[in-house]
XYZ file of C-alpha atoms in Angstrom:
388
model
C 0.000 0.000 0.000
C 1.110 3.566 -0.658
C 2.430 5.636 2.194
C 3.655 9.168 1.621
C 5.925 10.283 4.448
C 7.083 13.838 4.980
C 10.863 13.950 5.355
C 10.522 15.372 8.858
C 6.902 14.498 9.624
C 5.811 12.454 12.612
C 6.105 9.227 10.615
C 9.775 9.950 9.956
C 10.360 8.822 13.567
C 8.635 5.411 13.616
C 10.076 4.504 17.021
C 8.060 7.276 18.669
C 4.428 7.441 19.748
C 2.351 10.330 21.088
C 3.050 10.649 24.805
C -0.254 12.299 25.766
C -3.933 12.455 24.842
C -3.857 16.248 25.176
C -4.341 18.125 21.907
C -2.022 21.023 21.109
C -3.471 21.809 17.682
C -3.160 25.522 16.863
C -6.215 27.668 16.177
C -4.814 31.147 16.820
C -1.620 33.147 16.310
C 0.198 35.683 18.454
C -0.041 39.164 16.984
C 2.040 41.512 19.104
C 2.578 45.245 18.514
C 6.224 44.811 19.510
C 8.851 42.068 19.815
C 8.792 39.982 22.993
C 10.638 37.328 24.980
C 8.258 35.152 26.983
C 8.324 31.791 28.769
C 5.555 29.172 28.752
C 5.344 26.224 31.194
C 2.732 23.503 30.760
C 1.929 20.463 32.930
C 0.966 17.332 31.014
C -0.210 13.910 32.138
C 1.639 11.350 30.062
C 0.301 7.977 28.998
C 3.251 6.332 30.747
C 5.729 7.449 33.389
C 9.075 6.017 34.455
C 12.247 6.052 32.391
C 11.394 7.935 29.197
C 13.097 8.976 26.005
C 11.250 12.008 24.655
C 11.406 14.403 21.756
C 9.012 16.829 20.153
C 7.917 17.757 16.653
C 6.480 21.115 15.772
C 4.530 22.630 12.894
C 4.813 26.423 12.789
C 1.361 26.934 11.245
C -2.224 27.514 12.300
C -4.271 24.334 11.895
C -7.859 25.568 11.966
C -9.769 28.819 11.524
C -10.743 30.781 14.607
C -14.194 32.398 14.519
C -14.684 33.886 11.020
C -10.959 34.093 10.313
C -10.486 37.740 11.290
C -7.444 36.820 13.427
C -6.368 33.321 12.404
C -7.100 31.146 9.387
C -6.544 27.445 8.833
C -3.187 26.697 7.136
C -1.886 30.221 7.870
C 1.897 29.950 8.387
C 3.412 31.190 11.623
C 6.007 33.922 11.444
C 9.681 33.881 12.341
C 10.588 33.378 16.002
C 13.218 31.560 18.040
C 13.415 29.063 20.877
C 15.877 30.536 23.382
C 15.705 27.521 25.718
C 13.479 24.462 26.226
C 13.288 21.824 28.953
C 11.482 18.628 29.917
C 11.144 18.331 33.720
C 9.403 16.368 36.447
C 6.552 18.726 37.311
C 5.652 16.962 40.552
C 2.244 15.685 41.591
C 0.695 19.163 41.889
C 0.891 21.456 38.828
C 1.684 24.606 40.781
C 4.260 26.257 38.521
C 7.289 24.708 40.241
C 9.580 21.896 39.103
C 11.071 18.975 41.016
C 14.580 20.107 41.864
C 17.354 18.846 39.652
C 15.149 17.076 37.098
C 15.178 19.534 34.193
C 16.643 18.164 30.968
C 17.582 20.735 28.313
C 16.358 20.131 24.791
C 18.573 20.641 21.768
C 17.973 21.048 18.059
C 20.667 19.462 15.883
C 22.877 19.818 18.942
C 22.075 23.468 19.672
C 20.133 24.693 22.705
C 18.520 27.405 20.577
C 16.506 27.180 17.393
C 15.604 29.807 14.836
C 12.147 28.904 13.523
C 11.235 29.936 9.997
C 7.753 30.829 8.740
C 5.675 27.670 8.271
C 8.594 25.392 9.217
C 8.234 21.865 10.639
C 11.060 20.493 12.763
C 12.119 17.963 15.409
C 14.004 18.442 18.637
C 16.759 15.988 19.533
C 15.775 13.221 21.936
C 16.200 13.608 25.695
C 15.971 11.119 28.575
C 13.983 11.807 31.722
C 12.966 9.797 34.783
C 9.371 10.795 35.568
C 7.998 9.566 38.889
C 4.667 7.735 38.900
C 1.758 10.090 39.431
C 3.816 13.116 38.409
C 3.210 15.511 35.552
C 5.649 16.201 32.759
C 6.454 19.905 32.763
C 7.419 21.365 29.409
C 8.975 24.821 29.527
C 10.251 26.947 26.668
C 11.220 30.548 26.126
C 10.106 32.102 22.853
C 11.661 35.251 21.392
C 10.409 37.326 18.493
C 12.462 39.949 16.685
C 9.663 41.901 15.039
C 6.035 42.888 15.711
C 3.056 41.246 14.050
C 1.983 37.637 13.685
C 4.480 35.069 14.942
C 3.671 32.024 17.066
C 0.608 29.771 16.484
C -1.051 28.410 19.639
C -4.398 27.196 21.006
C -6.696 29.827 22.464
C -9.614 27.631 23.596
C -10.526 27.096 27.250
C -7.339 25.532 28.589
C -7.558 21.879 29.672
C -4.338 21.690 31.670
C -2.460 23.815 34.189
C -0.086 26.190 32.443
C 1.919 29.230 33.441
C 3.669 32.009 31.559
C 5.894 34.927 32.370
C 7.987 37.662 30.746
C 11.619 37.079 29.887
C 13.767 33.947 29.785
C 12.562 31.851 32.748
C 12.932 28.429 31.140
C 15.760 27.263 33.414
C 14.015 28.413 36.596
C 12.642 25.742 38.961
C 10.457 28.080 41.030
C 7.153 29.682 40.008
C 8.472 33.184 40.646
C 7.441 35.658 37.924
C 5.062 33.098 36.363
C 1.305 33.701 36.188
C -1.441 31.152 35.631
C -2.282 31.023 31.931
C -5.803 31.285 30.574
C -6.780 30.459 26.986
C -3.083 30.213 26.205
C -1.825 26.710 25.399
C 1.633 27.148 23.854
C 3.070 23.700 23.177
C 4.851 21.774 20.441
C 2.479 20.091 18.004
C 3.556 16.625 19.131
C 5.386 15.295 22.186
C 6.537 11.774 21.481
C 8.151 9.064 23.552
C 10.164 6.108 22.344
C 7.515 3.404 22.193
C 6.634 0.675 19.699
C 2.861 0.485 19.294
C 0.540 -1.918 17.484
C -1.368 0.901 15.807
C -1.198 4.692 15.544
C -4.596 6.355 15.922
C -5.212 9.984 15.019
C -8.361 11.658 16.361
C -9.291 14.545 14.065
C -12.042 16.869 15.205
C -13.048 20.189 16.692
C -13.457 21.336 20.314
C -15.575 18.253 21.085
C -12.608 16.023 20.242
C -10.171 18.413 21.904
C -12.269 18.159 25.083
C -13.080 21.836 25.558
C -15.156 22.702 28.661
C -14.216 19.540 30.560
C -12.473 19.927 33.911
C -8.869 21.108 33.930
C -6.183 18.426 34.477
C -8.802 15.646 34.689
C -8.520 14.254 31.123
C -12.211 13.373 31.284
C -12.995 14.080 27.614
C -13.680 11.044 25.462
C -10.420 11.056 23.471
C -8.391 10.806 26.693
C -10.697 8.152 28.142
C -10.456 6.100 24.938
C -6.664 6.330 25.071
C -6.753 5.031 28.638
C -9.142 2.244 27.713
C -7.138 1.072 24.703
C -3.901 0.973 26.683
C -0.417 2.000 25.641
C -0.041 -0.642 22.928
C -2.114 1.802 20.892
C -0.694 5.196 20.071
C -3.184 8.062 20.117
C -2.539 11.544 18.745
C -5.398 13.931 19.508
C -5.443 16.795 16.973
C -8.876 18.131 17.900
C -8.976 21.910 17.478
C -11.562 24.295 18.884
C -13.751 25.928 16.241
C -12.180 23.699 13.577
C -14.217 22.674 10.581
C -14.011 20.119 7.811
C -13.191 22.668 5.137
C -10.056 23.639 7.105
C -8.832 20.051 6.782
C -9.996 19.624 3.189
C -7.770 22.568 2.196
C -4.926 20.004 2.492
C -2.647 22.140 4.657
C -0.775 21.482 7.912
C -3.798 20.076 9.779
C -4.447 17.552 7.021
C -0.765 16.616 6.987
C -1.075 15.692 10.656
C -4.142 13.551 9.961
C -2.283 11.677 7.225
C 0.182 10.354 9.823
C -2.220 7.768 11.264
C -2.662 4.060 10.619
C -6.265 4.752 11.611
C -8.007 8.150 11.617
C -11.227 8.913 13.482
C -12.985 11.960 12.019
C -15.527 13.833 14.167
C -16.233 17.050 12.284
C -19.218 19.064 11.112
C -20.625 21.040 14.045
C -18.748 24.229 13.173
C -19.244 23.731 9.434
C -23.017 23.770 9.905
C -22.892 26.494 12.554
C -20.434 29.369 12.086
C -19.259 28.048 8.705
C -22.850 28.065 7.412
C -22.118 25.121 5.115
C -24.930 23.208 3.503
C -25.274 19.470 4.052
C -23.966 18.896 0.530
C -20.899 21.092 1.091
C -20.043 19.379 4.373
C -20.401 15.912 2.865
C -18.201 16.940 -0.054
C -15.517 18.225 2.329
C -15.623 15.021 4.362
C -15.287 12.988 1.156
C -12.281 15.091 0.115
C -10.598 14.564 3.495
C -11.054 10.804 3.310
C -9.814 10.645 -0.284
C -6.675 12.624 0.594
C -5.916 10.414 3.612
C -6.282 7.296 1.461
C -4.171 8.828 -1.305
C -1.354 9.474 1.172
C -1.672 6.072 2.809
C -3.745 3.494 0.998
C -3.549 1.179 4.008
C -4.969 3.706 6.456
C -8.333 2.872 7.993
C -10.791 5.744 8.272
C -13.515 5.807 10.901
C -16.101 8.480 10.161
C -18.309 9.639 13.000
C -21.747 11.109 12.779
C -21.917 14.812 13.633
C -22.555 15.251 17.376
C -25.850 16.868 18.406
C -25.374 20.545 19.166
C -28.921 21.804 19.750
C -29.286 23.065 16.195
C -32.634 24.467 15.070
C -34.450 25.159 11.807
C -32.257 24.993 8.677
C -29.186 23.881 10.610
C -31.115 21.087 12.285
C -32.323 19.869 8.900
C -28.784 19.966 7.486
C -27.497 18.085 10.568
C -30.144 15.388 10.068
C -29.370 15.079 6.362
C -25.611 14.742 6.920
C -25.982 12.103 9.612
C -28.485 10.076 7.603
C -26.040 10.074 4.688
C -23.103 9.081 6.902
C -25.076 6.202 8.389
C -26.607 4.892 5.167
C -24.181 5.887 2.431
C -20.789 6.893 3.858
C -18.153 8.359 1.530
C -15.821 6.057 -0.380
C -12.825 4.990 1.685
C -14.613 4.840 5.047
C -13.805 1.628 6.883
C -16.432 1.986 9.620
C -18.912 4.515 10.989
C -19.080 5.378 14.677
C -22.409 6.886 15.675
C -21.384 9.365 18.376
C -24.655 11.240 17.887
C -26.712 8.308 19.175
C -24.660 8.222 22.394
C -25.088 11.917 23.171
C -28.571 12.592 21.800
C -31.965 12.975 23.380
C -34.561 10.365 22.341
C -36.383 10.967 19.051
C -37.818 13.234 17.854
C -35.386 15.512 19.761
C -32.237 13.645 18.736
C -30.723 16.869 17.385
C -30.360 17.987 21.009
C -27.690 16.757 23.416
C -28.914 15.220 26.678
C -29.075 17.833 29.442
C -26.864 15.782 31.747
C -24.129 15.778 29.103
C -24.016 19.563 28.593
C -21.118 21.604 29.968
C -23.512 24.299 31.145
C -27.171 25.178 31.040
C -26.707 26.836 27.642
C -23.486 25.137 26.490
C -23.909 21.959 24.397
C -20.200 21.049 24.545
C -20.061 17.527 26.049
C -18.873 17.398 29.667
C -16.796 14.727 31.407
C -19.863 12.560 32.042
C -20.504 12.577 28.313
C -16.835 11.774 27.741
C -17.240 8.643 29.845
C -20.362 7.578 27.955
C -18.773 8.122 24.534
C -15.561 6.331 25.510
C -17.439 3.329 26.880
C -19.577 3.128 23.729
C -16.555 3.483 21.457
C -14.474 0.867 23.264
C -17.346 -1.624 23.245
C -17.891 -0.953 19.519
C -14.204 -0.790 18.529
């Protein structure tokens, strides 16, 4: 079977698997009126702890469109910036901004502790070894420097799902939390943190905020992608590239987000809510975009299996409800060419007919917010694992 591998894409390092179920897909870009030097520290629960060999891969591009694209568009390249310092550390059992003393391991890039990042570039760090105690978080800290104003660093601006801190200046080598502040809507991470691990299968979960896990409780990993990863066990790799406000037409444009999706042996696609909502796509347009995505994945890797999900219920009304119903009926009865299986996430989350376009009240993140909560994450994960 055909497999097209980017020279420095994730598949160029076959000994590595995604170390976390957390998504760090980029849906926004820093746009500063002046140059800056700033440090970002993020606490991540890994799929395994102990003696680890780690490295990261990064794509300096926006994956998906934010809002109507006034500030960030899918496939928009990031600007020029530099990594002044980067470290993996034992973050301890409480993500409070501090590091376990003496555990920080500096990261290098082709042997250098700094890295000049070009517009739209993809690149790997060198590998680094770290002993991470059971029950402890991995802390990733890096200092980013820009040399000019304007758009530079892509990141994720959705409601943050993990504890993260940031502060002015070069604080990357600092073990204390001094000068750091708790971050909000500011997830600044590499695109992929991998650990040396042979897996039976590499799964990529491609979706929007519902796949990302937005609105679930911070540091709890209660969204369904994380729960599925836990249920499958570490013989299965899982790379979550869910991106808040993402839509199918962002992926179908065949840019950086699509290139990530092409890296999987198996790709689960859960898209469509934002296409029908803010994207104002018709049922026919959404189905065409989904077909294009599947065709491009299969073209890149003929052996890849594609699981297409129904579009989750999102309390649509009137024309959008009718489009939602039409798309899901088509997915269930006549899925696009190249689909291996269909997972009906809508039936897990939905109210009984005839109100199946509405999410069950107990699964909503808030009284008026139809994003699935952690209880919904548990229900979806249990249904998926039983079905899978």
